[in-house]
Tab-separated table of C-alpha atoms in Angstrom:
chain	number	residue	atom	x	y	z
A	114	MET	CA	-5.306	-12.673	22.647
A	115	ASP	CA	-7.483	-9.548	22.364
A	116	ARG	CA	-8.799	-7.760	25.437
A	117	ARG	CA	-12.340	-9.036	25.078
A	118	THR	CA	-11.227	-12.659	24.902
A	119	PHE	CA	-8.946	-12.115	27.909
A	120	LEU	CA	-11.792	-10.677	29.951
A	121	ARG	CA	-13.956	-13.677	29.179
A	122	VAL	CA	-11.432	-16.392	29.820
A	123	SER	CA	-10.233	-14.662	33.004
A	124	GLY	CA	-13.761	-14.520	34.364
A	125	ALA	CA	-14.080	-10.732	34.335
A	126	VAL	CA	-17.043	-11.044	31.990
A	127	PRO	CA	-19.475	-13.981	32.233
A	128	VAL	CA	-19.414	-16.196	29.168
A	129	ALA	CA	-22.704	-16.505	27.326
A	130	GLY	CA	-24.421	-19.775	28.052
A	131	LEU	CA	-22.261	-20.581	31.101
A	132	ALA	CA	-23.394	-20.138	34.694
A	133	GLY	CA	-26.785	-19.026	33.387
A	134	TRP	CA	-25.479	-15.849	31.772
A	135	PRO	CA	-27.191	-13.985	30.265
A	136	PRO	CA	-30.242	-15.096	32.231
A	137	ARG	CA	-32.802	-17.162	30.357
A	138	ASP	CA	-35.453	-14.530	31.000
A	139	ASP	CA	-33.354	-11.954	29.156
A	140	TRP	CA	-33.073	-14.230	26.140
A	141	GLU	CA	-36.822	-14.810	26.185
A	142	ARG	CA	-37.490	-11.083	26.315
A	143	LEU	CA	-35.215	-10.673	23.301
A	144	ARG	CA	-37.042	-13.469	21.499
A	145	ARG	CA	-40.374	-11.731	22.033
A	146	ARG	CA	-39.033	-8.456	20.641
A	147	LEU	CA	-37.905	-9.989	17.375
A	148	SER	CA	-39.957	-10.307	14.207
A	149	GLY	CA	-37.591	-13.011	12.962
A	150	PRO	CA	-36.529	-16.178	14.795
A	151	LEU	CA	-33.971	-16.507	17.585
A	152	PHE	CA	-31.962	-19.723	17.583
A	153	ARG	CA	-30.195	-20.807	20.753
A	154	PRO	CA	-28.145	-23.970	21.450
A	155	GLY	CA	-30.611	-26.835	21.764
A	156	ASP	CA	-33.252	-25.172	19.590
A	157	PRO	CA	-34.407	-26.969	16.436
A	158	GLY	CA	-32.569	-25.513	13.491
A	159	TYR	CA	-29.661	-24.106	15.508
A	160	PRO	CA	-27.001	-26.553	14.159
A	161	ALA	CA	-27.772	-25.487	10.591
A	162	VAL	CA	-28.197	-21.726	11.029
A	163	LYS	CA	-24.985	-21.301	13.016
A	164	GLN	CA	-22.882	-22.519	10.084
A	165	GLY	CA	-21.071	-20.239	7.670
A	166	PHE	CA	-19.723	-21.266	4.281
A	167	PHE	CA	-16.538	-22.889	5.576
A	168	THR	CA	-16.744	-26.236	7.342
A	169	MET	CA	-13.630	-25.660	9.487
A	170	TYR	CA	-15.607	-23.508	11.920
A	171	ASP	CA	-18.563	-25.819	12.487
A	172	ASP	CA	-17.425	-26.430	16.073
A	173	ARG	CA	-17.966	-22.785	17.016
A	174	MET	CA	-20.984	-22.203	19.243
A	175	PRO	CA	-22.658	-18.810	19.045
A	176	ALA	CA	-24.796	-17.999	22.064
A	177	ALA	CA	-27.551	-17.127	19.602
A	178	VAL	CA	-28.318	-16.580	15.945
A	179	VAL	CA	-30.790	-13.786	15.269
A	180	GLY	CA	-32.643	-14.366	12.017
A	181	ALA	CA	-33.251	-10.674	11.506
A	182	ALA	CA	-36.387	-9.946	9.493
A	183	ARG	CA	-36.423	-6.160	9.818
A	184	VAL	CA	-34.027	-3.435	10.856
A	185	GLU	CA	-35.548	-3.298	14.347
A	186	ASP	CA	-34.350	-6.874	14.891
A	187	VAL	CA	-30.800	-5.789	14.117
A	188	GLN	CA	-31.150	-2.899	16.576
A	189	ALA	CA	-32.434	-5.251	19.284
A	190	ALA	CA	-29.563	-7.694	18.738
A	191	VAL	CA	-26.938	-4.941	18.899
A	192	ALA	CA	-28.479	-3.486	22.057
A	193	PHE	CA	-28.617	-6.916	23.716
A	194	ALA	CA	-24.985	-7.641	22.857
A	195	ALA	CA	-23.920	-4.245	24.174
A	196	ARG	CA	-25.753	-4.630	27.472
A	197	HIS	CA	-24.420	-8.104	28.146
A	198	GLY	CA	-20.879	-7.684	26.883
A	199	LEU	CA	-21.291	-10.233	24.092
A	200	PRO	CA	-19.465	-10.129	20.763
A	201	VAL	CA	-21.773	-9.528	17.820
A	202	ALA	CA	-21.118	-10.288	14.174
A	203	ALA	CA	-23.139	-9.833	11.006
A	204	ARG	CA	-23.415	-12.592	8.431
A	205	SER	CA	-24.275	-11.989	4.805
A	206	GLY	CA	-22.762	-14.744	2.650
A	207	GLY	CA	-20.657	-16.217	5.462
A	208	HIS	CA	-17.514	-16.485	3.296
A	209	SER	CA	-15.095	-14.995	5.825
A	210	TYR	CA	-11.848	-16.952	5.485
A	211	PRO	CA	-11.156	-16.792	9.261
A	212	GLY	CA	-14.825	-17.499	10.062
A	213	TYR	CA	-15.403	-14.150	11.757
A	214	SER	CA	-19.129	-14.310	11.025
A	215	THR	CA	-19.471	-17.371	13.279
A	216	VAL	CA	-18.564	-15.978	16.678
A	217	ASP	CA	-18.072	-18.263	19.686
A	218	GLY	CA	-20.232	-17.270	22.641
A	219	GLY	CA	-21.676	-14.238	20.891
A	220	ILE	CA	-24.577	-13.202	18.702
A	221	VAL	CA	-24.647	-13.822	14.968
A	222	VAL	CA	-27.007	-11.481	13.134
A	223	ASP	CA	-28.098	-13.478	10.095
A	224	LEU	CA	-29.031	-11.042	7.322
A	225	SER	CA	-30.218	-13.624	4.808
A	226	ARG	CA	-33.795	-12.355	5.109
A	227	PHE	CA	-32.632	-8.942	3.884
A	228	SER	CA	-32.496	-10.311	0.363
A	229	GLY	CA	-34.692	-7.870	-1.522
A	230	ILE	CA	-33.523	-6.499	-4.877
A	231	GLU	CA	-35.379	-3.493	-6.263
A	232	VAL	CA	-34.362	-2.129	-9.646
A	233	ARG	CA	-35.029	1.586	-10.138
A	234	ALA	CA	-34.693	1.867	-13.874
A	235	GLU	CA	-35.369	5.598	-14.101
A	236	GLN	CA	-32.611	6.344	-11.568
A	237	GLN	CA	-30.354	3.673	-13.100
A	238	SER	CA	-29.885	2.291	-9.602
A	239	ALA	CA	-30.792	-0.696	-7.460
A	240	VAL	CA	-31.724	-1.008	-3.786
A	241	ILE	CA	-30.296	-4.278	-2.492
A	242	GLY	CA	-30.619	-5.919	0.905
A	243	ALA	CA	-27.424	-6.812	2.734
A	244	GLY	CA	-28.286	-10.508	2.718
A	245	ALA	CA	-28.639	-10.803	-1.049
A	246	ARG	CA	-26.220	-13.069	-2.914
A	247	LEU	CA	-24.476	-12.206	-6.146
A	248	ALA	CA	-26.246	-14.738	-8.378
A	249	PRO	CA	-29.808	-13.522	-7.711
A	250	ILE	CA	-28.608	-9.917	-7.894
A	251	ALA	CA	-27.150	-10.494	-11.357
A	252	GLU	CA	-30.268	-12.331	-12.514
A	253	THR	CA	-32.699	-9.684	-11.249
A	254	LEU	CA	-30.731	-6.802	-12.691
A	255	ALA	CA	-30.226	-8.570	-16.024
A	256	ALA	CA	-33.980	-9.003	-16.389
A	257	ALA	CA	-34.230	-5.209	-16.154
A	258	GLY	CA	-31.350	-4.623	-18.571
A	259	ARG	CA	-28.881	-3.518	-15.896
A	260	VAL	CA	-25.616	-4.731	-14.343
A	261	LEU	CA	-23.864	-4.118	-11.047
A	262	PRO	CA	-20.115	-4.716	-11.520
A	263	ALA	CA	-19.300	-7.286	-8.857
A	264	GLY	CA	-17.650	-10.621	-8.269
A	265	SER	CA	-18.591	-13.755	-10.151
A	266	CYS	CA	-19.006	-16.284	-7.303
A	267	GLY	CA	-22.781	-16.510	-7.059
A	268	THR	CA	-23.019	-17.560	-3.395
A	269	VAL	CA	-21.005	-14.620	-2.055
A	270	GLY	CA	-23.017	-11.987	-0.196
A	271	ILE	CA	-23.157	-8.446	-1.514
A	272	ALA	CA	-22.355	-6.890	1.878
A	273	GLY	CA	-18.946	-8.434	2.411
A	274	LEU	CA	-17.986	-7.927	-1.211
A	275	ALA	CA	-18.917	-4.243	-1.437
A	276	LEU	CA	-17.700	-3.199	2.017
A	277	GLY	CA	-14.220	-4.542	1.246
A	278	GLY	CA	-14.023	-2.918	-2.178
A	279	GLY	CA	-15.414	-5.495	-4.569
A	280	VAL	CA	-13.102	-7.028	-7.175
A	281	GLY	CA	-14.804	-8.400	-10.268
A	282	VAL	CA	-14.362	-9.275	-13.920
A	283	LEU	CA	-15.641	-5.962	-15.320
A	284	ASP	CA	-13.885	-3.578	-12.974
A	285	ARG	CA	-11.190	-2.274	-15.325
A	286	LYS	CA	-14.066	-0.764	-17.329
A	287	TYR	CA	-16.455	0.181	-14.526
A	288	GLY	CA	-14.455	0.260	-11.290
A	289	LEU	CA	-14.900	-1.649	-8.033
A	290	THR	CA	-18.298	-2.507	-6.606
A	291	CYS	CA	-17.805	0.074	-3.859
A	292	ASP	CA	-17.339	2.749	-6.516
A	293	HIS	CA	-21.011	2.257	-7.438
A	294	LEU	CA	-22.322	2.690	-3.898
A	295	GLU	CA	-24.636	5.693	-3.573
A	296	ALA	CA	-26.029	5.129	-0.078
A	297	ALA	CA	-26.050	2.554	2.720
A	298	ARG	CA	-28.355	1.905	5.673
A	299	ILE	CA	-26.445	0.893	8.792
A	300	VAL	CA	-27.173	0.160	12.437
A	301	THR	CA	-24.340	1.643	14.473
A	302	ALA	CA	-23.180	0.759	17.981
A	303	ASP	CA	-25.531	3.287	19.601
A	304	GLY	CA	-28.494	1.447	18.078
A	305	ARG	CA	-29.315	4.186	15.577
A	306	VAL	CA	-30.309	3.472	12.013
A	307	ARG	CA	-28.385	5.782	9.703
A	308	THR	CA	-28.674	6.208	5.959
A	309	VAL	CA	-25.303	7.533	4.837
A	310	SER	CA	-24.145	8.943	1.521
A	311	ALA	CA	-21.642	11.372	0.067
A	312	THR	CA	-23.632	14.235	1.632
A	313	VAL	CA	-24.998	12.611	4.805
A	314	GLU	CA	-22.343	11.490	7.321
A	315	PRO	CA	-19.753	11.381	4.539
A	316	ASP	CA	-16.958	10.093	6.797
A	317	LEU	CA	-18.882	6.909	7.537
A	318	PHE	CA	-19.921	6.589	3.895
A	319	TRP	CA	-16.254	6.911	2.903
A	320	ALA	CA	-15.266	4.154	5.346
A	321	LEU	CA	-17.919	1.774	4.030
A	322	ARG	CA	-16.360	1.898	0.556
A	323	GLY	CA	-13.435	-0.446	1.160
A	324	GLY	CA	-13.039	-0.323	4.942
A	325	GLY	CA	-14.114	-3.940	5.415
A	326	GLY	CA	-17.253	-5.594	6.718
A	327	GLY	CA	-18.169	-5.540	10.407
A	328	ASN	CA	-16.009	-2.594	11.414
A	329	PHE	CA	-18.477	0.256	11.845
A	330	GLY	CA	-21.858	-1.360	12.418
A	331	ILE	CA	-24.246	-3.717	10.661
A	332	VAL	CA	-25.228	-2.626	7.167
A	333	THR	CA	-28.735	-3.769	6.249
A	334	GLY	CA	-29.119	-2.314	2.758
A	335	PHE	CA	-27.397	-0.569	-0.137
A	336	THR	CA	-28.262	1.681	-3.046
A	337	PHE	CA	-25.974	1.106	-6.017
A	338	ARG	CA	-25.590	2.864	-9.350
A	339	THR	CA	-25.900	0.333	-12.188
A	340	VAL	CA	-24.728	0.221	-15.804
A	341	PRO	CA	-26.502	-0.982	-18.974
A	342	ILE	CA	-26.297	-4.676	-19.755
A	343	ALA	CA	-24.316	-5.807	-22.792
A	344	ASP	CA	-23.001	-9.011	-24.282
A	345	VAL	CA	-19.534	-9.974	-23.083
A	346	ALA	CA	-16.722	-11.526	-25.084
A	347	THR	CA	-14.869	-14.077	-22.953
A	348	PHE	CA	-11.690	-16.068	-23.392
A	349	ASP	CA	-9.901	-18.984	-21.776
A	350	LEU	CA	-6.286	-19.882	-22.561
A	351	GLU	CA	-4.384	-22.774	-21.028
A	352	PHE	CA	-0.615	-22.971	-21.428
A	353	PRO	CA	1.769	-25.798	-20.545
A	354	PRO	CA	2.724	-25.378	-16.857
A	355	ALA	CA	6.358	-24.914	-17.899
A	356	ALA	CA	5.319	-21.672	-19.621
A	357	GLY	CA	4.093	-20.141	-16.361
A	358	ALA	CA	7.040	-17.776	-15.900
A	359	ALA	CA	6.834	-16.587	-19.489
A	360	LEU	CA	3.083	-16.046	-19.122
A	361	LEU	CA	3.551	-14.034	-15.952
A	362	ALA	CA	6.298	-11.930	-17.529
A	363	ALA	CA	4.290	-11.256	-20.681
A	364	TRP	CA	1.046	-10.591	-18.813
A	365	GLN	CA	2.474	-7.870	-16.569
A	366	GLU	CA	3.411	-5.844	-19.660
A	367	TRP	CA	0.413	-6.750	-21.824
A	368	GLN	CA	-2.492	-6.220	-19.403
A	369	PRO	CA	-1.654	-2.648	-18.245
A	370	ALA	CA	-1.314	-1.532	-21.875
A	371	ALA	CA	-4.661	-3.053	-22.885
A	372	PRO	CA	-7.844	-0.965	-23.180
A	373	ASP	CA	-10.111	-0.666	-20.136
A	374	GLU	CA	-12.587	-2.981	-21.833
A	375	LEU	CA	-10.197	-5.908	-21.325
A	376	TRP	CA	-9.953	-7.628	-17.957
A	377	SER	CA	-8.007	-10.820	-17.289
A	378	GLY	CA	-7.110	-13.169	-14.487
A	379	MET	CA	-4.518	-15.914	-14.210
A	380	GLY	CA	-4.563	-19.262	-12.455
A	381	LEU	CA	-1.071	-20.395	-11.427
A	382	ALA	CA	-0.049	-23.649	-9.746
A	383	TRP	CA	2.523	-26.399	-10.161
A	384	ASN	CA	0.310	-27.936	-12.849
A	385	GLU	CA	-1.475	-24.832	-14.158
A	386	ALA	CA	-0.730	-21.721	-16.204
A	387	SER	CA	-4.061	-20.367	-17.368
A	388	LEU	CA	-5.538	-17.041	-18.376
A	389	GLY	CA	-9.200	-16.103	-18.623
A	390	GLY	CA	-10.934	-12.813	-19.100
A	391	THR	CA	-13.601	-10.567	-20.517
A	392	PHE	CA	-13.749	-7.967	-23.256
A	393	LEU	CA	-16.521	-5.416	-23.603
A	394	GLY	CA	-16.166	-4.949	-27.333
A	395	PRO	CA	-15.934	-6.788	-30.656
A	396	GLY	CA	-14.673	-10.350	-30.531
A	397	ALA	CA	-12.249	-9.657	-33.397
A	398	ARG	CA	-10.559	-6.916	-31.383
A	399	MET	CA	-10.236	-9.271	-28.400
A	400	HIS	CA	-8.712	-11.940	-30.627
A	401	ALA	CA	-6.054	-9.531	-31.849
A	402	LEU	CA	-5.138	-8.646	-28.268
A	403	LEU	CA	-4.846	-12.326	-27.377
A	404	GLU	CA	-2.629	-13.007	-30.378
A	405	ASP	CA	-0.333	-10.273	-29.121
A	406	LEU	CA	-0.143	-11.907	-25.683
A	407	VAL	CA	0.594	-15.355	-27.090
A	408	ARG	CA	3.346	-13.879	-29.237
A	409	ARG	CA	4.873	-12.315	-26.111
A	410	VAL	CA	4.659	-15.612	-24.175
A	411	GLY	CA	6.404	-17.461	-26.974
A	412	THR	CA	4.508	-20.708	-26.336
A	413	ALA	CA	1.245	-21.717	-27.967
A	414	PRO	CA	-1.635	-22.434	-25.577
A	415	THR	CA	-2.926	-25.984	-25.437
A	416	VAL	CA	-6.476	-24.640	-25.070
A	417	TRP	CA	-7.764	-21.452	-26.700
A	418	ASN	CA	-11.475	-20.713	-26.317
A	419	GLU	CA	-13.286	-17.512	-27.248
A	420	ASN	CA	-16.994	-16.791	-26.930
A	421	VAL	CA	-19.451	-13.938	-27.055
A	422	GLN	CA	-22.115	-14.512	-24.427
A	423	ASP	CA	-24.901	-12.654	-22.702
A	424	HIS	CA	-23.899	-11.124	-19.395
A	425	LEU	CA	-25.342	-13.856	-17.171
A	426	LYS	CA	-23.707	-16.703	-19.070
A	427	ALA	CA	-20.404	-14.868	-18.990
A	428	MET	CA	-20.581	-14.373	-15.220
A	429	ARG	CA	-21.464	-18.007	-14.661
A	430	SER	CA	-18.488	-19.074	-16.747
A	431	PHE	CA	-16.217	-17.288	-14.249
A	432	ASP	CA	-17.862	-18.754	-11.152
A	433	ASP	CA	-14.999	-21.101	-10.291
A	434	GLN	CA	-16.276	-22.072	-6.837
A	435	GLU	CA	-16.376	-25.698	-7.857
A	436	SER	CA	-12.702	-25.632	-8.908
A	437	ARG	CA	-11.431	-24.317	-5.576
A	438	PRO	CA	-9.797	-26.654	-3.065
A	439	SER	CA	-12.204	-28.950	-1.251
A	440	ALA	CA	-15.227	-27.021	-2.494
A	441	ALA	CA	-18.631	-28.657	-2.511
A	442	ALA	CA	-21.792	-27.244	-4.004
A	443	ASP	CA	-22.741	-25.309	-0.884
A	444	ARG	CA	-19.786	-25.441	1.547
A	445	GLY	CA	-16.027	-25.084	1.359
A	446	THR	CA	-13.018	-26.482	3.246
A	447	TYR	CA	-10.150	-24.254	2.211
A	448	ILE	CA	-8.387	-21.111	3.367
A	449	GLY	CA	-6.804	-18.170	1.639
A	450	THR	CA	-4.529	-15.198	1.968
A	451	SER	CA	-3.423	-12.426	-0.363
A	452	ARG	CA	-0.945	-9.838	-1.549
A	453	MET	CA	-1.223	-6.884	-3.930
A	454	LEU	CA	1.206	-6.544	-6.841
A	455	THR	CA	2.233	-2.909	-6.580
A	456	ARG	CA	4.731	-2.692	-9.457
A	457	PRO	CA	6.142	-4.885	-12.240
A	458	LEU	CA	8.092	-7.949	-11.170
A	459	ALA	CA	11.852	-7.769	-11.568
A	460	ASP	CA	12.129	-11.568	-11.742
A	461	PRO	CA	8.843	-13.280	-12.721
A	462	GLY	CA	10.535	-16.684	-12.727
A	463	ALA	CA	11.587	-16.373	-9.088
A	464	VAL	CA	8.090	-15.289	-8.092
A	465	LEU	CA	6.552	-18.205	-9.957
A	466	GLY	CA	8.949	-20.496	-8.118
A	467	VAL	CA	7.512	-19.297	-4.794
A	468	LEU	CA	3.937	-19.646	-6.030
A	469	THR	CA	4.366	-23.190	-7.342
A	470	ARG	CA	6.757	-24.726	-4.799
A	471	ASP	CA	3.937	-26.295	-2.784
A	472	PRO	CA	1.607	-28.442	-4.923
A	473	GLY	CA	-1.294	-27.674	-2.577
A	474	VAL	CA	-1.265	-23.934	-3.318
A	475	ARG	CA	-3.229	-22.329	-6.138
A	476	THR	CA	-2.846	-18.635	-6.990
A	477	ILE	CA	-5.605	-16.522	-8.547
A	478	VAL	CA	-4.439	-13.243	-10.082
A	479	ASP	CA	-7.041	-10.514	-10.756
A	480	ALA	CA	-5.978	-7.594	-12.927
A	481	GLY	CA	-6.159	-4.024	-11.678
A	482	GLY	CA	-5.792	-0.756	-13.525
A	483	GLY	CA	-8.252	1.011	-15.779
A	484	ALA	CA	-11.171	2.643	-13.977
A	485	ILE	CA	-9.949	1.342	-10.622
A	486	ALA	CA	-6.798	3.444	-10.904
A	487	ARG	CA	-8.652	6.628	-11.837
A	488	VAL	CA	-9.956	6.947	-8.276
A	489	GLY	CA	-7.493	8.348	-5.747
A	490	ALA	CA	-6.134	6.131	-2.974
A	491	ARG	CA	-7.764	8.367	-0.344
A	492	GLU	CA	-11.056	9.033	-2.146
A	493	THR	CA	-12.489	5.771	-0.792
A	494	ALA	CA	-11.214	3.485	1.943
A	495	PHE	CA	-9.854	0.983	-0.612
A	496	PRO	CA	-6.160	1.953	-0.766
A	497	TYR	CA	-4.667	-0.055	-3.648
A	498	ARG	CA	-5.925	1.934	-6.596
A	499	THR	CA	-2.709	1.739	-8.604
A	500	ALA	CA	-1.952	-1.934	-7.959
A	501	LEU	CA	-1.325	-4.009	-11.068
A	502	ALA	CA	-3.214	-6.941	-9.570
A	503	SER	CA	-4.501	-8.666	-6.472
A	504	LEU	CA	-3.204	-12.178	-5.774
A	505	GLN	CA	-5.243	-14.672	-3.801
A	506	PHE	CA	-3.492	-17.817	-2.545
A	507	LEU	CA	-5.657	-20.848	-1.730
A	508	HIS	CA	-4.999	-24.170	-0.034
A	509	GLY	CA	-7.345	-26.989	0.928
A	510	ALA	CA	-7.879	-27.467	4.656
A	511	ALA	CA	-9.599	-30.859	4.737
A	512	PRO	CA	-8.077	-33.532	7.027
A	513	GLU	CA	-6.852	-35.526	4.047
A	514	GLU	CA	-4.981	-32.412	2.880
A	515	GLY	CA	-3.235	-31.970	6.225
A	516	GLY	CA	-5.876	-29.825	7.922
A	517	GLU	CA	-6.101	-26.109	8.569
A	518	ALA	CA	-2.831	-25.708	10.484
A	519	ALA	CA	-0.762	-27.288	7.703
A	520	ALA	CA	-2.583	-25.215	5.093
A	521	ARG	CA	-1.787	-22.004	6.974
A	522	ARG	CA	1.895	-22.932	7.124
A	523	SER	CA	1.952	-23.523	3.383
A	524	LEU	CA	0.197	-20.250	2.609
A	525	ALA	CA	2.427	-18.300	4.996
A	526	ALA	CA	5.490	-19.515	3.096
A	527	VAL	CA	4.030	-18.109	-0.111
A	528	ARG	CA	2.655	-14.905	1.396
A	529	ASP	CA	5.916	-14.045	3.153
A	530	GLY	CA	8.262	-15.393	0.497
A	531	LEU	CA	7.466	-12.893	-2.230
A	532	GLY	CA	9.631	-9.953	-3.196
A	533	PRO	CA	9.470	-6.201	-2.596
A	534	GLU	CA	6.963	-5.726	-5.408
A	535	PHE	CA	4.293	-6.956	-2.983
A	536	GLY	CA	5.373	-5.157	0.191
A	537	THR	CA	3.176	-5.181	3.294
A	538	THR	CA	-0.100	-5.489	1.434
A	539	GLY	CA	-3.256	-7.571	1.333
A	540	TYR	CA	-6.902	-7.440	0.256
A	541	VAL	CA	-9.287	-7.107	3.200
A	542	ASN	CA	-11.878	-9.412	1.603
A	543	TYR	CA	-9.330	-12.242	1.825
A	544	LEU	CA	-8.717	-11.880	5.555
A	545	ASP	CA	-5.869	-13.939	6.979
A	546	PRO	CA	-5.696	-14.219	10.798
A	547	GLU	CA	-1.912	-14.651	10.596
A	548	MET	CA	-1.222	-11.754	8.224
A	549	PRO	CA	1.803	-9.813	9.551
A	550	ASP	CA	1.026	-6.132	10.207
A	551	TRP	CA	-2.510	-6.854	9.084
A	552	ALA	CA	-3.972	-3.381	9.656
A	553	GLU	CA	-1.317	-1.711	7.534
A	554	ALA	CA	-1.520	-4.497	4.955
A	555	TYR	CA	-5.262	-4.159	4.427
A	556	TYR	CA	-5.745	-0.413	4.788
A	557	GLY	CA	-2.423	1.224	3.890
A	558	VAL	CA	-2.569	5.032	3.795
A	559	ASN	CA	-6.198	5.005	4.944
A	560	LEU	CA	-5.593	3.256	8.276
A	561	PRO	CA	-5.440	6.373	10.510
A	562	ARG	CA	-8.666	7.825	9.109
A	563	LEU	CA	-10.453	4.471	9.325
A	564	ARG	CA	-9.492	4.077	12.973
A	565	ALA	CA	-10.786	7.585	13.668
A	566	VAL	CA	-14.139	6.710	12.054
A	567	ALA	CA	-14.317	3.515	14.118
A	568	ARG	CA	-13.665	5.472	17.334
A	569	LYS	CA	-16.370	7.972	16.412
A	570	TYR	CA	-19.095	5.460	15.630
A	571	ASP	CA	-18.091	2.603	17.972
A	572	PRO	CA	-16.322	4.214	20.939
A	573	ARG	CA	-17.104	1.262	23.235
A	574	GLY	CA	-15.864	-1.404	20.845
A	575	ILE	CA	-19.196	-3.171	20.415
A	576	PHE	CA	-18.087	-4.452	17.013
A	577	ALA	CA	-14.487	-5.298	17.952
A	578	PHE	CA	-13.084	-8.561	16.573
A	579	PRO	CA	-9.546	-9.940	16.182
A	580	GLN	CA	-8.822	-8.064	12.960
A	581	GLY	CA	-11.291	-5.249	13.428
A	582	LEU	CA	-10.699	-1.523	13.598
A	583	SER	CA	-12.698	-0.872	16.785
A	584	GLU	CA	-10.870	-1.007	20.097
A	585	PRO	CA	-12.192	-3.814	22.346
A	586	ARG	CA	-14.511	-2.393	24.979
A	587	SER	CA	-12.797	-1.472	28.231
A	588	THR	CA	-15.977	-1.341	30.271
A	589	VAL	CA	-18.859	-3.749	29.906
A	590	HIS	CA	-22.245	-2.345	30.873
A	591	LEU	CA	-24.610	-5.044	32.054
A	592	GLY	CA	-28.330	-4.602	32.407
A	593	GLU	CA	-31.779	-5.619	31.361
A	594	THR	CA	-32.999	-5.798	27.772
């Protein structure tokens, strides 16, 4: 139990909404200050706006949801939370695996109204609001002939993706999403609005490129460098499940030796051994590379599809949200965890045995290398520049699948059952509340510097949360809004 939670449950700090705290008049004064709406328990619309993407956290009851419409609303929400000792969390896409953007008894700052996307063609950049989702970003940029290398799940918010690093299907050629960040506008714990860049408050700018969402303040907007749009060659290979170990063994030699233009990802489960990917070049060259892989595997795929598509169609073909456990069109009921593959596997068959032992677990492998690895581990806050891949482990958490607790037990067995090639590692965008040594796992060599930045910009722990870098506040200052 963190200090803030202890203070609340022990009665040292009044709990929002109980015993009339904060007073109704204070909430009404906050409401009048806002340009956007304020939703409180009992208000029309509150049950819907308090929800994130995952259904498992629908029972959480924020004291309020601020539908921020301008940066001053974010400042007012942060100031109110600070004065009254309430936890505050930003929500962009709401895809936090532990549900950290739906905070019990605190204030959720809903950034969905910060959804503007402005393409600056002459500067080859784009100014994007922190509430924008990946699908409309891709569509708007494509119409202007530009691309922001990012993830392929269209409902994910840009803020969470970029602040954690930003893994995507073009990143071996172009690097992570955070590598394209030129500037960010952020409301820090003191209520100030700061626009940070490589030359203005560079320590905070450094931390925002891979240091995780919610740690240093509430980001309301980004300026990203973009790249020219181009058609994308895509492929999809499905092998018999029995060939999974051979696929894994062949892939870990084949992918690192491939040109930067080739990115691939595997899907591994008891009944799956698949490989999909992109190639930014001629389809014939991609086909030759795939023939080489199949020769290394030694088993012919049962499905072999190749296409050359425009950028948008290619990205949509990799949006596998519908194929994830218990996923509906707009909500999800599954959890995840992660490890980073730091060096080649000594025994791919043994690793596959761990990954496929539980039929409820699906593993998604995203290739690293290329442009990602040409940035130093300490140049941005994202530490795993030389990793061969990130591995995301998923399990359904619906009642008919055993529920969340059973899913976490299954994922823990996979996460902690892997060999030394994975070490104490993890990807911060796949937060796991039970990750052992989580701070070291997510931030590696950059942990000390990140904690120093958090102390500098949030010395009172306004933005502290269970897996956050800020220290929980030791003194709560109460007062009027």
